[in-house]
Coordinates of N, CA and C in Angstrom, one line a residue:
M1 N 11.5 23.7 29.5 CA 11.1 22.4 29.0 C 9.9 22.5 28.2
M2 N 9.9 21.8 27.0 CA 8.8 21.9 26.1 C 8.1 20.6 26.1
I3 N 6.8 20.6 26.3 CA 6.0 19.4 26.2 C 5.1 19.4 24.9
V4 N 5.3 18.3 24.2 CA 4.5 18.2 22.9 C 3.5 17.1 23.0
A5 N 2.3 17.4 22.8 CA 1.3 16.4 22.8 C 1.0 15.9 21.4
L6 N 1.2 14.6 21.2 CA 0.9 14.0 19.9 C -0.6 13.7 19.8
K7 N -1.1 14.1 18.7 CA -2.5 13.9 18.5 C -2.7 12.4 18.0
E8 N -3.5 11.7 18.8 CA -3.8 10.3 18.4 C -4.7 10.4 17.1
R9 N -4.3 9.6 16.1 CA -5.1 9.6 14.9 C -5.9 8.3 14.8
N10 N -7.1 8.4 14.5 CA -8.0 7.3 14.3 C -7.9 6.8 12.9
V11 N -7.3 5.7 12.6 CA -7.1 5.2 11.2 C -8.4 4.9 10.5
Y12 N -9.5 4.7 11.3 CA -10.8 4.4 10.7 C -11.4 5.7 10.2
E13 N -11.1 6.8 10.8 CA -11.7 8.1 10.4 C -10.7 8.8 9.4
E14 N -9.4 8.8 9.7 CA -8.4 9.6 8.9 C -7.4 8.7 8.4
I15 N -7.6 8.2 7.1 CA -6.6 7.3 6.5 C -5.5 8.1 5.9
D16 N -4.3 7.8 6.3 CA -3.1 8.3 5.6 C -2.7 7.3 4.6
L17 N -2.9 7.5 3.3 CA -2.7 6.5 2.3 C -1.2 6.0 2.3
E18 N -0.3 6.9 2.4 CA 1.1 6.4 2.3 C 1.5 5.6 3.6
A19 N 1.1 6.0 4.7 CA 1.5 5.4 6.0 C 0.7 4.2 6.4
D20 N -0.6 4.2 6.1 CA -1.5 3.2 6.7 C -2.0 2.1 5.7
V21 N -2.1 2.4 4.5 CA -2.8 1.5 3.5 C -1.7 0.6 2.9
L22 N -2.0 -0.7 3.0 CA -1.1 -1.7 2.3 C -1.6 -1.9 0.9
Y23 N -2.9 -2.0 0.7 CA -3.5 -2.0 -0.6 C -4.9 -1.6 -0.6
F24 N -5.5 -1.3 -1.7 CA -6.9 -1.0 -1.8 C -7.5 -1.6 -3.0
K25 N -8.8 -1.9 -2.9 CA -9.6 -2.5 -4.0 C -10.8 -1.6 -4.3
I26 N -11.0 -1.4 -5.6 CA -12.1 -0.5 -6.0 C -13.3 -1.4 -6.4
G27 N -14.4 -1.2 -5.7 CA -15.6 -2.0 -5.9 C -16.6 -1.2 -6.8
S28 N -17.8 -1.7 -6.9 CA -18.8 -1.1 -7.7 C -19.3 0.2 -7.0
Q29 N -19.8 1.1 -7.8 CA -20.4 2.4 -7.4 C -19.5 3.2 -6.5
G30 N -18.2 3.2 -6.7 CA -17.3 4.0 -6.0 C -16.9 3.6 -4.6
L31 N -17.3 2.3 -4.2 CA -16.9 1.8 -2.9 C -15.5 1.3 -2.9
V32 N -14.6 1.9 -2.1 CA -13.2 1.5 -2.1 C -12.9 0.8 -0.8
S33 N -12.3 -0.3 -0.8 CA -12.0 -1.1 0.4 C -10.5 -0.9 0.7
F34 N -10.1 -0.2 1.8 CA -8.8 0.0 2.2 C -8.3 -1.1 3.1
H35 N -7.1 -1.6 2.9 CA -6.6 -2.7 3.8 C -5.3 -2.2 4.4
G36 N -5.3 -2.1 5.7 CA -4.1 -1.8 6.5 C -3.6 -3.0 7.3
R37 N -2.6 -2.7 8.1 CA -2.0 -3.8 8.8 C -3.0 -4.5 9.8
N38 N -3.9 -3.7 10.5 CA -4.8 -4.2 11.4 C -6.2 -3.9 11.1
Y39 N -6.6 -3.5 9.9 CA -7.9 -3.1 9.6 C -8.2 -3.2 8.2
N40 N -9.5 -3.3 7.9 CA -10.1 -3.2 6.5 C -11.2 -2.2 6.7
R41 N -11.2 -1.2 5.8 CA -12.2 -0.2 5.9 C -12.8 0.2 4.5
K42 N -14.1 0.3 4.4 CA -14.7 0.7 3.1 C -15.2 2.1 3.2
K43 N -15.0 2.8 2.0 CA -15.3 4.2 2.0 C -15.9 4.5 0.6
K44 N -16.9 5.2 0.5 CA -17.5 5.6 -0.8 C -16.7 6.9 -1.3
L45 N -16.2 6.8 -2.5 CA -15.5 7.9 -3.1 C -16.1 8.3 -4.4
S46 N -15.9 9.6 -4.8 CA -16.4 10.0 -6.1 C -15.4 9.5 -7.2
A47 N -15.8 9.6 -8.4 CA -15.0 9.2 -9.6 C -13.7 10.0 -9.6
A48 N -13.8 11.3 -9.2 CA -12.6 12.2 -9.2 C -11.6 11.8 -8.1
E49 N -12.2 11.4 -6.9 CA -11.3 11.0 -5.8 C -10.6 9.6 -6.1
I50 N -11.4 8.7 -6.8 CA -10.8 7.5 -7.2 C -9.7 7.7 -8.2
G51 N -9.9 8.7 -9.1 CA -8.9 9.0 -10.1 C -7.6 9.5 -9.5
Q52 N -7.7 10.4 -8.5 CA -6.6 10.9 -7.7 C -5.9 9.7 -7.0
L53 N -6.6 8.8 -6.4 CA -6.1 7.7 -5.6 C -5.3 6.8 -6.5
T54 N -5.8 6.5 -7.7 CA -5.1 5.5 -8.6 C -3.9 6.2 -9.3
E55 N -3.7 7.5 -9.2 CA -2.5 8.1 -9.8 C -1.4 8.3 -8.8
K56 N -1.6 7.9 -7.6 CA -0.5 8.1 -6.6 C 0.7 7.2 -7.0
N57 N 1.9 7.8 -6.8 CA 3.2 7.1 -7.2 C 3.4 5.8 -6.4
N58 N 3.1 5.8 -5.1 CA 3.4 4.6 -4.3 C 2.5 3.4 -4.7
F59 N 1.4 3.6 -5.4 CA 0.5 2.5 -5.6 C 0.7 2.0 -7.0
F60 N 0.6 0.7 -7.1 CA 0.8 0.0 -8.4 C -0.4 -0.9 -8.6
Q61 N -1.0 -0.9 -9.8 CA -2.1 -1.7 -10.1 C -1.7 -3.2 -10.4
I62 N -2.2 -4.1 -9.6 CA -1.9 -5.5 -9.9 C -3.0 -6.3 -10.5
S63 N -4.2 -5.7 -10.5 CA -5.4 -6.3 -11.2 C -6.3 -5.2 -11.6
T64 N -7.4 -5.5 -12.2 CA -8.3 -4.4 -12.6 C -8.8 -3.5 -11.5
N65 N -9.0 -4.1 -10.3 CA -9.5 -3.3 -9.2 C -8.6 -3.2 -8.0
C66 N -7.4 -3.7 -8.0 CA -6.5 -3.8 -6.9 C -5.2 -3.1 -7.1
F67 N -4.9 -2.2 -6.1 CA -3.7 -1.4 -6.2 C -2.9 -1.6 -4.9
I68 N -1.6 -1.9 -5.0 CA -0.8 -2.1 -3.8 C 0.2 -1.0 -3.5
N69 N 0.5 -0.8 -2.2 CA 1.4 0.2 -1.8 C 2.8 -0.4 -1.9
I70 N 3.6 0.0 -2.9 CA 5.0 -0.5 -3.1 C 5.8 -0.4 -1.8
S71 N 5.7 0.7 -1.1 CA 6.6 1.0 0.0 C 6.2 0.1 1.2
K72 N 5.1 -0.6 1.2 CA 4.7 -1.4 2.3 C 5.0 -2.9 2.1
I73 N 5.6 -3.3 0.9 CA 5.9 -4.7 0.7 C 7.1 -5.1 1.5
K74 N 7.0 -6.2 2.2 CA 8.1 -6.7 2.9 C 8.9 -7.8 2.1
S75 N 8.2 -8.6 1.4 CA 8.8 -9.6 0.5 C 7.9 -10.1 -0.6
I76 N 8.5 -10.7 -1.6 CA 7.8 -11.3 -2.7 C 8.3 -12.7 -2.9
A77 N 7.4 -13.7 -2.8 CA 7.9 -15.1 -3.0 C 6.8 -15.9 -3.7
S78 N 7.2 -16.7 -4.7 CA 6.3 -17.5 -5.5 C 5.0 -16.9 -5.8
N79 N 5.0 -15.8 -6.5 CA 3.8 -15.1 -7.0 C 2.9 -14.6 -5.9
T80 N 3.5 -14.3 -4.7 CA 2.7 -13.8 -3.6 C 3.5 -12.6 -3.0
I81 N 2.7 -11.5 -2.8 CA 3.3 -10.3 -2.1 C 2.9 -10.4 -0.7
Y82 N 3.9 -10.2 0.2 CA 3.7 -10.2 1.6 C 4.0 -8.8 2.2
F83 N 3.0 -8.4 3.1 CA 3.1 -7.0 3.7 C 3.6 -7.1 5.1
G84 N 4.1 -8.2 5.6 CA 4.6 -8.3 7.0 C 5.8 -9.1 7.0
T85 N 6.5 -9.1 8.2 CA 7.8 -9.8 8.3 C 7.6 -11.3 8.3
A86 N 6.7 -11.8 9.1 CA 6.5 -13.2 9.2 C 5.5 -13.6 8.1
Q87 N 5.9 -14.4 7.1 CA 5.0 -14.7 6.0 C 3.7 -15.3 6.4
S88 N 3.8 -16.1 7.5 CA 2.6 -16.8 7.9 C 1.5 -15.9 8.5
D89 N 1.9 -14.8 9.1 CA 1.0 -13.9 9.7 C 0.7 -12.6 8.9
A90 N 1.4 -12.5 7.8 CA 1.4 -11.3 7.0 C 0.1 -11.2 6.1
K91 N -0.4 -10.0 5.9 CA -1.4 -9.9 4.8 C -0.7 -10.2 3.5
Q92 N -1.3 -10.8 2.6 CA -0.7 -11.2 1.4 C -1.7 -11.1 0.2
L93 N -1.1 -11.0 -1.0 CA -1.9 -11.0 -2.2 C -1.2 -11.8 -3.3
P94 N -2.0 -12.5 -4.0 CA -1.4 -13.2 -5.2 C -1.1 -12.2 -6.3
V95 N -0.1 -12.5 -7.1 CA 0.2 -11.6 -8.2 C 0.7 -12.5 -9.4
N96 N 0.3 -12.1 -10.6 CA 0.8 -12.9 -11.7 C 2.3 -12.7 -12.0
R97 N 2.9 -13.6 -12.8 CA 4.3 -13.5 -13.0 C 4.8 -12.2 -13.6
R98 N 4.1 -11.7 -14.6 CA 4.4 -10.5 -15.3 C 4.4 -9.3 -14.4
K99 N 3.3 -9.2 -13.6 CA 3.2 -8.0 -12.7 C 4.3 -8.2 -11.6
R100 N 4.5 -9.4 -11.1 CA 5.6 -9.6 -10.1 C 6.9 -9.1 -10.5
F101 N 7.3 -9.3 -11.8 CA 8.6 -8.8 -12.3 C 8.6 -7.3 -12.2
V102 N 7.6 -6.6 -12.6 CA 7.6 -5.2 -12.5 C 7.6 -4.7 -11.1
I103 N 6.8 -5.3 -10.2 CA 6.8 -5.0 -8.8 C 8.2 -5.2 -8.2
E104 N 8.9 -6.3 -8.5 CA 10.2 -6.5 -8.0 C 11.2 -5.4 -8.4
Q105 N 11.0 -4.9 -9.6 CA 11.9 -3.8 -10.1 C 11.6 -2.5 -9.3
L106 N 10.3 -2.2 -9.1 CA 9.9 -1.0 -8.4 C 10.4 -1.1 -6.9
F107 N 10.2 -2.3 -6.3 CA 10.6 -2.6 -4.9 C 12.1 -2.4 -4.8
T108 N 12.9 -2.9 -5.7 CA 14.3 -2.8 -5.6 C 14.8 -1.4 -5.8
Q109 N 14.1 -0.7 -6.7 CA 14.4 0.7 -7.0 C 14.2 1.6 -5.7
R110 N 13.0 1.3 -5.1 CA 12.7 2.0 -3.9 C 13.7 1.8 -2.7
L111 N 14.1 0.5 -2.6 CA 15.2 0.2 -1.6 C 16.5 1.0 -1.9
K112 N 16.9 1.0 -3.2 CA 18.1 1.8 -3.5 C 17.9 3.2 -3.2
N113 N 16.8 3.8 -3.5 CA 16.5 5.2 -3.2 C 16.6 5.5 -1.8
S114 N 16.0 4.6 -0.9 CA 16.0 4.9 0.5 C 17.3 4.7 1.1
E115 N 18.1 3.8 0.6 CA 19.5 3.6 1.0 C 20.3 4.8 0.7
G116 N 20.1 5.4 -0.5 CA 20.8 6.6 -0.9 C 20.5 7.8 0.0
R117 N 19.3 7.9 0.4 CA 18.9 9.0 1.3 C 19.5 8.9 2.7
T118 N 19.5 7.6 3.2 CA 20.1 7.5 4.6 C 21.6 7.6 4.6
S119 N 22.2 7.3 3.5 CA 23.7 7.4 3.5 C 24.1 8.9 3.3
N120 N 23.2 9.7 2.7 CA 23.5 11.1 2.4 C 23.2 12.0 3.6
T121 N 22.5 11.5 4.6 CA 22.2 12.4 5.8 C 23.1 12.3 6.9

């Protein structure tokens, strides 16, 4: 019998961008505010680290300083992005109509891609 101990990960110390972050905002002097399901965390990053962060495929820029994780969107309604199942309790962000259209396309494409992967396995 094999026993595997799973290492508990502290999201305040070790942020997994793809898994934990719903969206992030870039502030002045390299201060980045990460928003997860149950936390908000600020971290100072270098210009190079911010550059790498903004180039990630899963993240889409919805304003000058705000990037959302496309894979964490649960729904989009009336120019608002919801990151949870119950819209009243979910973290949410406003988005303009033009950006909403692009996000909906990316969101739909991601759903199609994930359905294709599950049906092939």
